[in-house]
Short mmCIF file of C-alpha atoms in Angstrom, two decimals:
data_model
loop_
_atom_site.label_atom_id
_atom_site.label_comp_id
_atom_site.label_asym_id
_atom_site.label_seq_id
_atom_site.Cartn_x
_atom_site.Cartn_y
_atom_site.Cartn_z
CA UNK U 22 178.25 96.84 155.03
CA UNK U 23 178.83 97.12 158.85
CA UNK U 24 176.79 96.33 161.86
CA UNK U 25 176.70 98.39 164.51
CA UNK U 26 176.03 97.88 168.17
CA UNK U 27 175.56 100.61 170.41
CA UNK U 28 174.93 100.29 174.86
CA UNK U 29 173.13 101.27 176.62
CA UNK U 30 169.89 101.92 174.05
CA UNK U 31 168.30 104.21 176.75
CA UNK U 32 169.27 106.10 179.97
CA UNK U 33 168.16 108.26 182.31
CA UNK U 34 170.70 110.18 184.68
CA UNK U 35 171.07 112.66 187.33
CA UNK U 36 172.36 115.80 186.38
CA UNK U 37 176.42 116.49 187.52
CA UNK U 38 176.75 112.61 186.63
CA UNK U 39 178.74 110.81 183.58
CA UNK U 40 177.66 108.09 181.30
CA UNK U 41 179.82 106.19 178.57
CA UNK U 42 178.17 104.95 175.59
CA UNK U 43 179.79 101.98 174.14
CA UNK U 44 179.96 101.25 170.57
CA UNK U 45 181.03 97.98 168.92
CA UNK U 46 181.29 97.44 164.85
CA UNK U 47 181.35 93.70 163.48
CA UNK U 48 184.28 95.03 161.35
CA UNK U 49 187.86 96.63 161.82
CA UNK U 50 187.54 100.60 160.59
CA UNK U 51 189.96 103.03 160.53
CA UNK U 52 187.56 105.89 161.37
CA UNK U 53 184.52 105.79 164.03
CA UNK U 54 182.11 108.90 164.28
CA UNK U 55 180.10 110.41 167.38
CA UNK U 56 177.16 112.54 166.70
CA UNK U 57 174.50 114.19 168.73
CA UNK U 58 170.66 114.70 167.90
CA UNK U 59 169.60 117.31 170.31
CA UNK U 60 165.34 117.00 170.21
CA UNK U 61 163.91 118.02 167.57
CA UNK U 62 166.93 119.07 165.48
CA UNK U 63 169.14 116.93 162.97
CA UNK U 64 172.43 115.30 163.55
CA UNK U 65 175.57 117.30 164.37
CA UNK U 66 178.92 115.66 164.39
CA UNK U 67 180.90 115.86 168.06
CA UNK U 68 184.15 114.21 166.96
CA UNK U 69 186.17 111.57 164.80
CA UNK U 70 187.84 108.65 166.99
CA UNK U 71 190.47 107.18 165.20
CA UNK U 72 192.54 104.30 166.78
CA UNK U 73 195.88 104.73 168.29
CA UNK U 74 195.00 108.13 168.11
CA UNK U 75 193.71 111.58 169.65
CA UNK U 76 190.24 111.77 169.10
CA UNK U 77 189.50 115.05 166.29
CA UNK U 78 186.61 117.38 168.00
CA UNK U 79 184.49 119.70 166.10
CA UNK U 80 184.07 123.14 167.07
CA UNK U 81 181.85 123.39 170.02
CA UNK U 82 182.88 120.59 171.45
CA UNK U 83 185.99 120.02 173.91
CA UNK U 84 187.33 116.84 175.79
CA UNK U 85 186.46 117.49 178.88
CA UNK U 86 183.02 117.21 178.64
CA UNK U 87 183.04 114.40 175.71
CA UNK U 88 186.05 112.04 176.72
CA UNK U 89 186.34 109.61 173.58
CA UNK U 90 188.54 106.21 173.49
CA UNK U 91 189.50 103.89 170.80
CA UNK U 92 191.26 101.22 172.28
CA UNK U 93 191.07 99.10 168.93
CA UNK U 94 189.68 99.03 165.73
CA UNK U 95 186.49 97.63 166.44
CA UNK U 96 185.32 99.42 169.47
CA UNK U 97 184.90 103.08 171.01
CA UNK U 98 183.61 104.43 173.82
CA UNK U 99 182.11 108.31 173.97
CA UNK U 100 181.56 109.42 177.83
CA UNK U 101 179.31 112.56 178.33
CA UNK U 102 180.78 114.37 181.73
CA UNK U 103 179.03 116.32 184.44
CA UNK U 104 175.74 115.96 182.57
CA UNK U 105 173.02 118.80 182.80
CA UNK U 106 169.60 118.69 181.08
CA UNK U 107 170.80 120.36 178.12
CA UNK U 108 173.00 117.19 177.41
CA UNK U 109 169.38 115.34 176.77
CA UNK U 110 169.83 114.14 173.07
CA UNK U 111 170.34 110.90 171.36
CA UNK U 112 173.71 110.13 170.18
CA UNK U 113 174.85 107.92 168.03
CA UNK U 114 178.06 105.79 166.66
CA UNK U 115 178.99 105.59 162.99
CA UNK U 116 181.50 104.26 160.24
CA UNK U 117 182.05 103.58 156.77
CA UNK U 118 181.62 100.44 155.34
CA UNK U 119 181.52 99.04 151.82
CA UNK U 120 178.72 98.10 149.58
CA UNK U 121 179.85 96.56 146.15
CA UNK U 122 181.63 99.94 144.91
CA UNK U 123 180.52 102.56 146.94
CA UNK U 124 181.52 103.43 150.73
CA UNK U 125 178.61 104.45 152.77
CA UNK U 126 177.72 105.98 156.24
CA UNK U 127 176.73 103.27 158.79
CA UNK U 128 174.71 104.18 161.99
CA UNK U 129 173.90 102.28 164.96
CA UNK U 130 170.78 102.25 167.04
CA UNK U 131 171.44 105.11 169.27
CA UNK U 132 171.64 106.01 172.75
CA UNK U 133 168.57 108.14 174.38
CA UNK U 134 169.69 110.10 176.99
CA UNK U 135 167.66 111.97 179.21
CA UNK U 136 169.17 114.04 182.09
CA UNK U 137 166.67 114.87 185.44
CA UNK K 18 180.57 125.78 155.60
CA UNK K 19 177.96 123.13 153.84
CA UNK K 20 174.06 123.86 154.48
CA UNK K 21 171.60 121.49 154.09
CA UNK K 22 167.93 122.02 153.94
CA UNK K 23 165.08 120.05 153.85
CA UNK K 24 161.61 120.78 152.48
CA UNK K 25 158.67 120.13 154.19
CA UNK K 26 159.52 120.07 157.09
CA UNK K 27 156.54 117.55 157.79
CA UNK K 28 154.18 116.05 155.11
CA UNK K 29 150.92 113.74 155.90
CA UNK K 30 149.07 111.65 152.87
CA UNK K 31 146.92 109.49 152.44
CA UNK K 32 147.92 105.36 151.32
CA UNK K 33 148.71 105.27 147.98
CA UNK K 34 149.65 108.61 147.68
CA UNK K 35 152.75 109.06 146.18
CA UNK K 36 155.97 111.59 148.37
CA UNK K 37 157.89 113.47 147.24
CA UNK K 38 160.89 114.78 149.39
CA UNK K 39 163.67 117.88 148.81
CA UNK K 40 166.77 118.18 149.52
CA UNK K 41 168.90 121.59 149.00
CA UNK K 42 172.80 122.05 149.33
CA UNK K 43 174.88 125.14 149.16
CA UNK K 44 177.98 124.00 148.51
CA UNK K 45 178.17 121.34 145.35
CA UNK K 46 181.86 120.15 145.73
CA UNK K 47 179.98 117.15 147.14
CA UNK K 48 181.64 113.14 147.27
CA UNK K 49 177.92 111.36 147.57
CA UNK K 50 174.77 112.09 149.16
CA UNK K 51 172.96 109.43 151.86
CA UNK K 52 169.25 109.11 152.42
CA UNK K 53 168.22 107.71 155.30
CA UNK K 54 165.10 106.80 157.49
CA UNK K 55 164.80 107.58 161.10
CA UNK K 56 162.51 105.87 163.31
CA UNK K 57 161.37 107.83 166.87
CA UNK K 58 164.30 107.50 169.19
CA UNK K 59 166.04 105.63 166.57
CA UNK K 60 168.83 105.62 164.54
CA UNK K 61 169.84 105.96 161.48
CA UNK K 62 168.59 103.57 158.55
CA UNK K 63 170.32 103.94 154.96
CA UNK K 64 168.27 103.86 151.77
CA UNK K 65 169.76 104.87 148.87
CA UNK K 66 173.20 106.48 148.14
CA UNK K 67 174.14 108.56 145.10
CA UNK K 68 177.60 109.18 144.07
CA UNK K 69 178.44 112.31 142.74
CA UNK K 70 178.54 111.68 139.35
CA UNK K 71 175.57 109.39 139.31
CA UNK K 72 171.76 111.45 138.68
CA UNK K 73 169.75 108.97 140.60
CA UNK K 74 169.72 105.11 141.90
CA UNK K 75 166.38 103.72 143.06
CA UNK K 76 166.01 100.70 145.37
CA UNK K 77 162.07 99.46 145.60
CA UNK K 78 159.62 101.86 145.83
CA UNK K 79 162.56 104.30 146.53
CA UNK K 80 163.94 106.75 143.48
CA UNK K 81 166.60 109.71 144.44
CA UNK K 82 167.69 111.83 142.12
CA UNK K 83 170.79 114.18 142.35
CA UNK K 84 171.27 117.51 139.96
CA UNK K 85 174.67 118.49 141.71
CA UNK K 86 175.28 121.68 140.12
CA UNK K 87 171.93 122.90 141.45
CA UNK K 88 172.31 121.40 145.01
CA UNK K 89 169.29 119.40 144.45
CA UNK K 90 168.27 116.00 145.56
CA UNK K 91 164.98 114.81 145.60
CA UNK K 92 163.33 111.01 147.59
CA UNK K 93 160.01 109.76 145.42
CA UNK K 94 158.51 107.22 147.17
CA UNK K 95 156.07 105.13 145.28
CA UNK K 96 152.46 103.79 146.86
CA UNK K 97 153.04 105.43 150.08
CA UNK K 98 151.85 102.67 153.07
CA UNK K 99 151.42 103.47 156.75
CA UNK K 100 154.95 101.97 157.66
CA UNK K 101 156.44 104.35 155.55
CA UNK K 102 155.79 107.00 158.31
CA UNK K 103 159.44 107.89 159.97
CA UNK K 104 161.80 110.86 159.56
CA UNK K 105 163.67 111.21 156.50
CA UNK K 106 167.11 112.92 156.37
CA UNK K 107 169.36 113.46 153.42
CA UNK K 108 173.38 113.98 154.20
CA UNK K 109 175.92 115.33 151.75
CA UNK K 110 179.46 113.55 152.27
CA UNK K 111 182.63 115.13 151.41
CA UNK K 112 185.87 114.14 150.87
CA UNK K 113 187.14 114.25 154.63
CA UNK K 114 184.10 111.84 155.49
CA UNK K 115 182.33 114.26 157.33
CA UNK K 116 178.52 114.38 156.72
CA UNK K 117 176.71 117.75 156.40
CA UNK K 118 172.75 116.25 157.15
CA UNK K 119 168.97 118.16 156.54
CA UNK K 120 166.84 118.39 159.67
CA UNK K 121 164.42 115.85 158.14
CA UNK K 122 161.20 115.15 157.05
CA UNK K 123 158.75 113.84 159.12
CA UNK K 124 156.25 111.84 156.98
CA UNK K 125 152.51 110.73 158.24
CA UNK K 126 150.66 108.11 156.03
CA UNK K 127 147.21 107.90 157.29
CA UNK K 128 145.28 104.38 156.38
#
C-alpha cells in the first residue's frame, strides 16, 4: 500500500495568484499522478510526474498554467498559475502501490481550492 | 477514448436496505477496475479492486462484480448504515496506468 500526504488540505486565493500543492508518499514510486475534480464532476487526470523527468500533460492541459516538479521519488509538487475562479476544484496526488499481488491506485486527501 | 458511466447518479434508502451500484465501460481492453469511496471535499478511499480476469472480490459488506466483455461492473453493499453515505466512483485502469473514472454515485442512508 502507500500513504499519501497532501498540503495544504484547503485554500482560498485571490484570483491572478499561484498556489503549489505539495505531495509526499511514505514510499519511493516511479510514477506520481495529478488530477482535478472540478465541482460536481468526476476526476480528470492533468498530468504524470515522473522523476528525473518532464512531467507528461494530458490534452487540455499545458505547463504554464500547471508547473509540476519531481525532485525525487518520494515527493512532487503541482503549482496552479495565475488562478481564476474557474480553477476552483479539488485536486489530488496519486500512485501505485502494492497489495499482496495486485497494484492499485492510491489517493491522498486532496487539496480544496477555492479562487475569490 | 474510454467512457465510463455511472448509474444512479444519486440513490437514498433506508438502513438495512441493501445498494446496489452500476458501472458501464465502452472500451473492455481493461487491466483492473478500482472502486472507491469519496467523502465531501475528500479524497479518494479504495474498496475493492478487480483484476481483469477475476468476476468479483468482496471485502465486508462490499461485493463487486466484473462481466468484462459487457463493460459491466456492479458495487452490492450489504445492510446499508448511515455511514455508508459518501460518493462512490468506479475507475477502469489500463495498461499505461491511466485511470478512466464514473462521475459517481452519491448514496443517502436515512436512519
Amino acid at each position: 500500500s502507500a500513504v499519501i500526504s497532501q498540503k495544504p488540505s484547503r485554500d482560498i486565493c485571490q484570483r491572478g495568484t499561484s498556489l503549489t500543492i505539495q505531495c509526499q508518499v511514505d514510499s519511493q514510486v516511479t510514477m506520481m499522478f495529478w488530477y482535478r475534480q472540478q465541482p460536481g464532476q468526476s476526476l480528470t487526470l492533468i498530468a504524470t510526474a515522473n522523476q528525473g523527468s518532464e512531467a507528461t500533460y494530458e490534452s487540455g492541459f499545458v505547463i504554464d498554467k500547471f508547473p509540476i516538479s519531481r525532485p525525487n521519488l518520494t515527493f512532487s509538487t503541482l503549482t496552479v498559475s495565475n488562478m481564476s475562479p474557474e480553477d476552483s476544484s479539488i485536486y489530488l496526488c496519486s500512485v501505485f502501490g502494492f497489495t499482496g499481488e495486485n497494484t492499485e491506485a492510491f489517493f491522498g486527501q486532496g487539496t480544496r481550492l477555492t479562487v475569490v | 477514448k474510454q467512457e465510463v458511466t455511472q448509474i444512479p447518479a444519486a440513490l437514498s434508502v433506508p438502513e438495512g436496505e441493501n445498494l446496489v451500484l452500476n458501472c458501464s465501460f465502452t472500451d473492455s481492453a481493461i487491466y483492473n477496475l478500482q472502486w472507491f469511496r469519496q467523502d465531501p471535499g475528500k479524497g479518494l478511499t479504495s474498496l475493492l479492486l478487480i483484476q481483469s480476469s477475476q468476476r468479483e472480490q468482496t471485502s465486508g459488506r462490499l461485493n463487486a462484480s466484473l462481466d468484462k466483455s459487457s463493460g459491466r461492473s456492479t458495487l452490492y453493499i450489504a445492510a446499508s448504515q448511515p455511514g455508508d453515505s459518501a460518493t462512490y466512483l468506479c475507475a477502469v485502469r489500463h495498461g499505461d496506468y491511466k485511470l478512466s473514472f464514473g462521475a459517481g454515485t452519491t448514496v443517502t442512508v436515512r436512519a
